[in-house]
Tab-separated table of C-alpha atoms in Angstrom:
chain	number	residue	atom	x	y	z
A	5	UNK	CA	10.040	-7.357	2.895
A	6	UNK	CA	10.431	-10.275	5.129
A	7	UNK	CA	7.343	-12.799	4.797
A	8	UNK	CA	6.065	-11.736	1.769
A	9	UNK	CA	7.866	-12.993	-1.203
A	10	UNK	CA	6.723	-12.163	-5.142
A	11	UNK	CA	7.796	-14.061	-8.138
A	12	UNK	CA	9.168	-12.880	-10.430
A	13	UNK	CA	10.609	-9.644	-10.078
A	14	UNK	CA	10.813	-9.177	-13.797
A	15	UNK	CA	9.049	-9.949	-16.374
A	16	UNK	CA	9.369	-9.069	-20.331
A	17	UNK	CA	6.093	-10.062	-22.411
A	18	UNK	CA	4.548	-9.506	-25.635
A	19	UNK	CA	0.599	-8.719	-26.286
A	20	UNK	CA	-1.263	-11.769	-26.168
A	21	UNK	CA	0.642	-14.240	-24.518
A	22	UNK	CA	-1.037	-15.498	-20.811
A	23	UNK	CA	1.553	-15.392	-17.512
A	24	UNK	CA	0.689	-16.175	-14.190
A	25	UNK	CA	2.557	-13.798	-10.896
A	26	UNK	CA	3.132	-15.677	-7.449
A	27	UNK	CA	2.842	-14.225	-4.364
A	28	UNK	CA	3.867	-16.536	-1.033
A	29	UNK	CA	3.120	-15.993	2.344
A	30	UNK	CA	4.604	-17.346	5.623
A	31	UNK	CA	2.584	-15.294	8.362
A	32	UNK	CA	-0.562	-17.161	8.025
A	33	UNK	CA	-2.389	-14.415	7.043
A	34	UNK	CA	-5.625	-14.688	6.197
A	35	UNK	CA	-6.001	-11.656	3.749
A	36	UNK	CA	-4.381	-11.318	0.759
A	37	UNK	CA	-4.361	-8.672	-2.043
A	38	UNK	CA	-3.026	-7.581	-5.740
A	39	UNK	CA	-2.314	-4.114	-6.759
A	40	UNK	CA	-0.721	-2.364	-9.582
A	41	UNK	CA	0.935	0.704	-9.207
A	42	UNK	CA	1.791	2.674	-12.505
A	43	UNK	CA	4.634	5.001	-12.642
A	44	UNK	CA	3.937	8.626	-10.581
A	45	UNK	CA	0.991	7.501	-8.968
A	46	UNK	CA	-0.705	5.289	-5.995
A	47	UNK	CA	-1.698	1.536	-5.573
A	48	UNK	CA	-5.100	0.384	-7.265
A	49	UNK	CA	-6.524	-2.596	-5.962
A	50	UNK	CA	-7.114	-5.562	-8.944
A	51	UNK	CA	-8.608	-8.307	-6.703
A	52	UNK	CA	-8.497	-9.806	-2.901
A	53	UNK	CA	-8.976	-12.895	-0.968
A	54	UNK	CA	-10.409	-13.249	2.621
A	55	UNK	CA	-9.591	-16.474	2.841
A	56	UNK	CA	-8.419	-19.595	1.091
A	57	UNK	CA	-10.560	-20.754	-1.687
A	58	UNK	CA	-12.246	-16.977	-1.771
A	59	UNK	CA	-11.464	-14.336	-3.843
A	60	UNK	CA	-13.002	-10.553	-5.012
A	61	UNK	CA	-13.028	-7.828	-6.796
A	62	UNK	CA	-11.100	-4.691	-6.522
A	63	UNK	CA	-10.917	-1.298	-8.292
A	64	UNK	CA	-9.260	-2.681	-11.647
A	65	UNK	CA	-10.179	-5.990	-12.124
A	66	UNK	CA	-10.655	-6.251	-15.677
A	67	UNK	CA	-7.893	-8.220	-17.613
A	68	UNK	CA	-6.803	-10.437	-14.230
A	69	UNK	CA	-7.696	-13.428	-12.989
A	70	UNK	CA	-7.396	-14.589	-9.332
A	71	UNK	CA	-7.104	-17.703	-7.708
A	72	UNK	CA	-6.512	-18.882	-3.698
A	73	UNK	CA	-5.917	-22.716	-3.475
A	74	UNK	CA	-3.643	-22.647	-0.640
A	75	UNK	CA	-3.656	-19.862	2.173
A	76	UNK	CA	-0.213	-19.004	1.285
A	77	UNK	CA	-0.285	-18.211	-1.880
A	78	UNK	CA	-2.056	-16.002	-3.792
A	79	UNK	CA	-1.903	-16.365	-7.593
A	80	UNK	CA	-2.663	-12.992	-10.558
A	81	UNK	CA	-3.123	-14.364	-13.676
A	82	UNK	CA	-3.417	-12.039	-17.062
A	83	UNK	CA	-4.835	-14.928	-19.964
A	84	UNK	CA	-3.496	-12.243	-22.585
A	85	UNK	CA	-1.555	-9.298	-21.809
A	86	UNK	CA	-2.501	-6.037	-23.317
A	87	UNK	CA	0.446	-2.819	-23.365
A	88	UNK	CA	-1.903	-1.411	-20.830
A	89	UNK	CA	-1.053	-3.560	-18.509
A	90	UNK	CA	2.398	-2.932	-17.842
A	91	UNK	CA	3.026	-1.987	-14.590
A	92	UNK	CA	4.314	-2.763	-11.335
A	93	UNK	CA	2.309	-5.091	-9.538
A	94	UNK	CA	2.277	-5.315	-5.283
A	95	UNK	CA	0.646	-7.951	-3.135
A	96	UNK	CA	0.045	-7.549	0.400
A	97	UNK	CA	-1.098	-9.686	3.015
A	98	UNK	CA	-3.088	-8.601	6.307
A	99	UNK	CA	-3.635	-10.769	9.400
A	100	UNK	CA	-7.186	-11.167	11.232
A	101	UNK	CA	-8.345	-8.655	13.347
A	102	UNK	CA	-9.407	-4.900	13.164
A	103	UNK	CA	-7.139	-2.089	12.076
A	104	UNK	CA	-4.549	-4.782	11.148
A	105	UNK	CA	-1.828	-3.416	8.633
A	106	UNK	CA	-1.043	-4.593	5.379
A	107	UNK	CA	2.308	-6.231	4.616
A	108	UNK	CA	3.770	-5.920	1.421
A	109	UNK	CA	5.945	-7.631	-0.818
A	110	UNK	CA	8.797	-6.099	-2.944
A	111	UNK	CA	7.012	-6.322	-6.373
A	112	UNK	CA	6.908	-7.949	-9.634
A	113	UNK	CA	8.022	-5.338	-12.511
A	114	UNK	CA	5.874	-6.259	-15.737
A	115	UNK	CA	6.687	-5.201	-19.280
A	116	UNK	CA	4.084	-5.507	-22.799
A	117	UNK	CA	5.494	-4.684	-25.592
B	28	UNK	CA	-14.125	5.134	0.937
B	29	UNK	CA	-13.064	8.368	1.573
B	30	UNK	CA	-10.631	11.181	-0.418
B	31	UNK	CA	-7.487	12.214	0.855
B	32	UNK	CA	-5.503	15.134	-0.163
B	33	UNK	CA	-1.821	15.678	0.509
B	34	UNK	CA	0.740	17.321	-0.744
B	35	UNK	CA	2.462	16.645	-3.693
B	36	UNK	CA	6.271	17.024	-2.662
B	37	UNK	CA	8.203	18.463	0.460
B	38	UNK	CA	11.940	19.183	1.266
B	39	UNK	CA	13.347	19.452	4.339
B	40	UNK	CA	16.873	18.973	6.143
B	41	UNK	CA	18.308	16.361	8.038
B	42	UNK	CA	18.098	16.550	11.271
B	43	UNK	CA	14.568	19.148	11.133
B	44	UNK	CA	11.611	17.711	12.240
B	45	UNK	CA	8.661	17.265	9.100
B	46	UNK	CA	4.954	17.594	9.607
B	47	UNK	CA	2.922	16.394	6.200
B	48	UNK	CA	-0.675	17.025	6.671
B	49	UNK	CA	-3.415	15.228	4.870
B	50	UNK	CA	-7.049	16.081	4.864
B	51	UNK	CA	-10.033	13.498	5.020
B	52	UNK	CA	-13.159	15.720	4.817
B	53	UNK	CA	-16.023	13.039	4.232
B	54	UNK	CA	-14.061	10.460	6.623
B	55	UNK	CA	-16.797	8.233	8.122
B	56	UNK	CA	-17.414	7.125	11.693
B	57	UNK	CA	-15.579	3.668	11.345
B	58	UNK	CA	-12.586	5.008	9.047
B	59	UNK	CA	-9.094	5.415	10.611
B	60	UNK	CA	-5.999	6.910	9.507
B	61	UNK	CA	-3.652	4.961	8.584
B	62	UNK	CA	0.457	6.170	6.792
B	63	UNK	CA	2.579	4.243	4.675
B	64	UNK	CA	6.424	5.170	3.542
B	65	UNK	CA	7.324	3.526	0.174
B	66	UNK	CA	11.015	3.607	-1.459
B	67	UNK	CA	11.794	3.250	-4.504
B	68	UNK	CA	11.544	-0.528	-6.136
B	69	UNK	CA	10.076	-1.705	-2.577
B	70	UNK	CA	6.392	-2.483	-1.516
B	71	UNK	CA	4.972	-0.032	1.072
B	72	UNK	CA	5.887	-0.299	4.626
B	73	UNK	CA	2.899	0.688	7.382
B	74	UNK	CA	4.292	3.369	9.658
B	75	UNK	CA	1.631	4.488	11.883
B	76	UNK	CA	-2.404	4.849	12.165
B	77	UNK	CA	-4.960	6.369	14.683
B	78	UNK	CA	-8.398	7.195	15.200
B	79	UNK	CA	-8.524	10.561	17.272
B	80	UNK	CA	-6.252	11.978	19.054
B	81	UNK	CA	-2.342	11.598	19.396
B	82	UNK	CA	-0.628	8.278	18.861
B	83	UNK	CA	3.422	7.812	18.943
B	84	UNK	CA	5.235	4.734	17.981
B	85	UNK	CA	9.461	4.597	17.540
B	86	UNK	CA	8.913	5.796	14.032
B	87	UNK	CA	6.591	8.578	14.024
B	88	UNK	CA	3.821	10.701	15.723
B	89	UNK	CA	0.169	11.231	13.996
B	90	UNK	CA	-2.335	13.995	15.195
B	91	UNK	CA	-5.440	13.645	14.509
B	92	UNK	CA	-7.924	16.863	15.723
B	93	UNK	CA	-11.154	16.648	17.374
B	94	UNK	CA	-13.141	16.584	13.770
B	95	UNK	CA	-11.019	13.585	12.196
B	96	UNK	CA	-10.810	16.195	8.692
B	97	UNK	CA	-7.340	15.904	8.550
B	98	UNK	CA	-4.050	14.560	10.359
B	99	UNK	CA	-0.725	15.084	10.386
B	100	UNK	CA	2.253	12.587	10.179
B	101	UNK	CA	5.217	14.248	11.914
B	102	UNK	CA	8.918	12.758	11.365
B	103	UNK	CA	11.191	13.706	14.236
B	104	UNK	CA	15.089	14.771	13.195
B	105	UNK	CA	14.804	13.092	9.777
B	106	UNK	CA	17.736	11.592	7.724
B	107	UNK	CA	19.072	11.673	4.209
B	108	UNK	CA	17.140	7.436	4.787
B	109	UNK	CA	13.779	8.679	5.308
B	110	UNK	CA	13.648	10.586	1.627
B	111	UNK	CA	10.473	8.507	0.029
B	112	UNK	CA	7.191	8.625	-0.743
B	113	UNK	CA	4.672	8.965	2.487
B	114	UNK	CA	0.288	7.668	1.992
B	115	UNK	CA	-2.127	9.060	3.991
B	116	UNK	CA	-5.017	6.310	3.797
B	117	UNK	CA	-8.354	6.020	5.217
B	118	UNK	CA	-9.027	2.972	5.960
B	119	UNK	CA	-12.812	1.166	6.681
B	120	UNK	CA	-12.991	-1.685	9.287
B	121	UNK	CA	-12.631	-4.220	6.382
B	122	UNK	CA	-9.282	-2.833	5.962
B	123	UNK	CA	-9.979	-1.900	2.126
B	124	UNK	CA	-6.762	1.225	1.342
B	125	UNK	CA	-6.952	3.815	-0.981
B	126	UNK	CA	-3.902	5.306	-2.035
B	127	UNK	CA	-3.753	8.611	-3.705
B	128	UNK	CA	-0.391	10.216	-5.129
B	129	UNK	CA	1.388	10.050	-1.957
B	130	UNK	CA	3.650	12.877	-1.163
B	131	UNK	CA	7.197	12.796	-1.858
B	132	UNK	CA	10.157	13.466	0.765
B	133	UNK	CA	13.409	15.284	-0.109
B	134	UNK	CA	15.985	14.897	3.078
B	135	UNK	CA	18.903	17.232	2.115
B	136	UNK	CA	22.604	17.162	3.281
């Protein structure tokens, strides 16, 4: 999906060790979000930004971390990956105004073992 | 932020036209409909959304009746392309989605 651009698309890791997913922006958005999606079933909200330097929870956000330094990019961090947490992981990004749509990227495919 | 319920799977042939209807009971004053289509390995794409009514874009139509309890998403002549999963969301003013299961498309030859 054009403007919204996740890194990396795979990722292989083993319980316990710390990784940090990307997501990049070029529509100036101001909103931001992460979800995961597991296999079979919707998107669940982990955390969300507003704005840069702001960020909040979502539905799931125990086991992430979240950070906003720069209004492009929105960083999920997981300080020590559980098996639980393998999934596929979206972010979206949603311009100012009411009823404005989400836009979202292609996804970041994450693997515990 | 309010339920929806779709359902689970629907098949259909290319070229027929495909109404999936979602229901919304508690749907609250500020809440509006909103449909995404996801494919497989790829984010979810926003097709449509509405607040009463009827509202058409080059993609799809959404009907929404008087009561806002449900709405329907209806695909026009569909392809073997437009096989994926389809949301129903409601969505509040803040813009916070819900997804549920989604229902899943089969376009057949």
């Amino acid at each position: 999906n054009a403007g919204v651009t996740q890194t990396p698309k795979f990722r292989v890791l083993k319980t316990g060790q710390s990784m940090t997913l990307l997501c990049a922006q070029d529509m100036n958005h101001e909103y931001m979000y992460w979800y995961r999606q597991d296999p079979g079933m919707g998107l669940r909200l982990i955390h969300y930004s507003v704005g840069e330097g702001t960020t909040a929870k979502g539905e799931v956000p125990d086991g992430y971390n979240v950070s906003r330094l720069k209004k492009q990019n929105f960083l999920l961090g997981l300080e020590s990956a559980a098996p639980s947490q393998t999934s596929v992981y979206f972010c979206a990004t949603r311009d100012r105004g009411l009823r404005q749509p989400q836009h979202f990227g292609d996804g970041t495919r994450l693997s515990i073992l | 932020l309010a339920k929806t319920t779709q359902p689970i799977s629907m098949d259909s042939y290319e070229g027929q036209e495909v109404n999936i209807t979602c229901s919304h009971n508690n749907i609250a004053t500020n809440d509006y409909i909103t449909w995404y289509q996801q494919f497989p390995s790829q984010g979810p794409r926003f097709i449509i959304q509405g607040y009463k009514t009827k509202v058409t874009n080059e993609v799809a139509s959404l009907f929404i009746p008087a009561d806002r309890k449900s709405s329907t998403l209806s695909l026009p002549r569909v392809s073997l392309s437009d096989t994926a999963v389809y949301y129903c969301l409601v969505a509040t003013l803040g813009n916070m989605l819900t997804f549920g299961g989604g229902t899943r498309l089969m376009v057949k030859p």
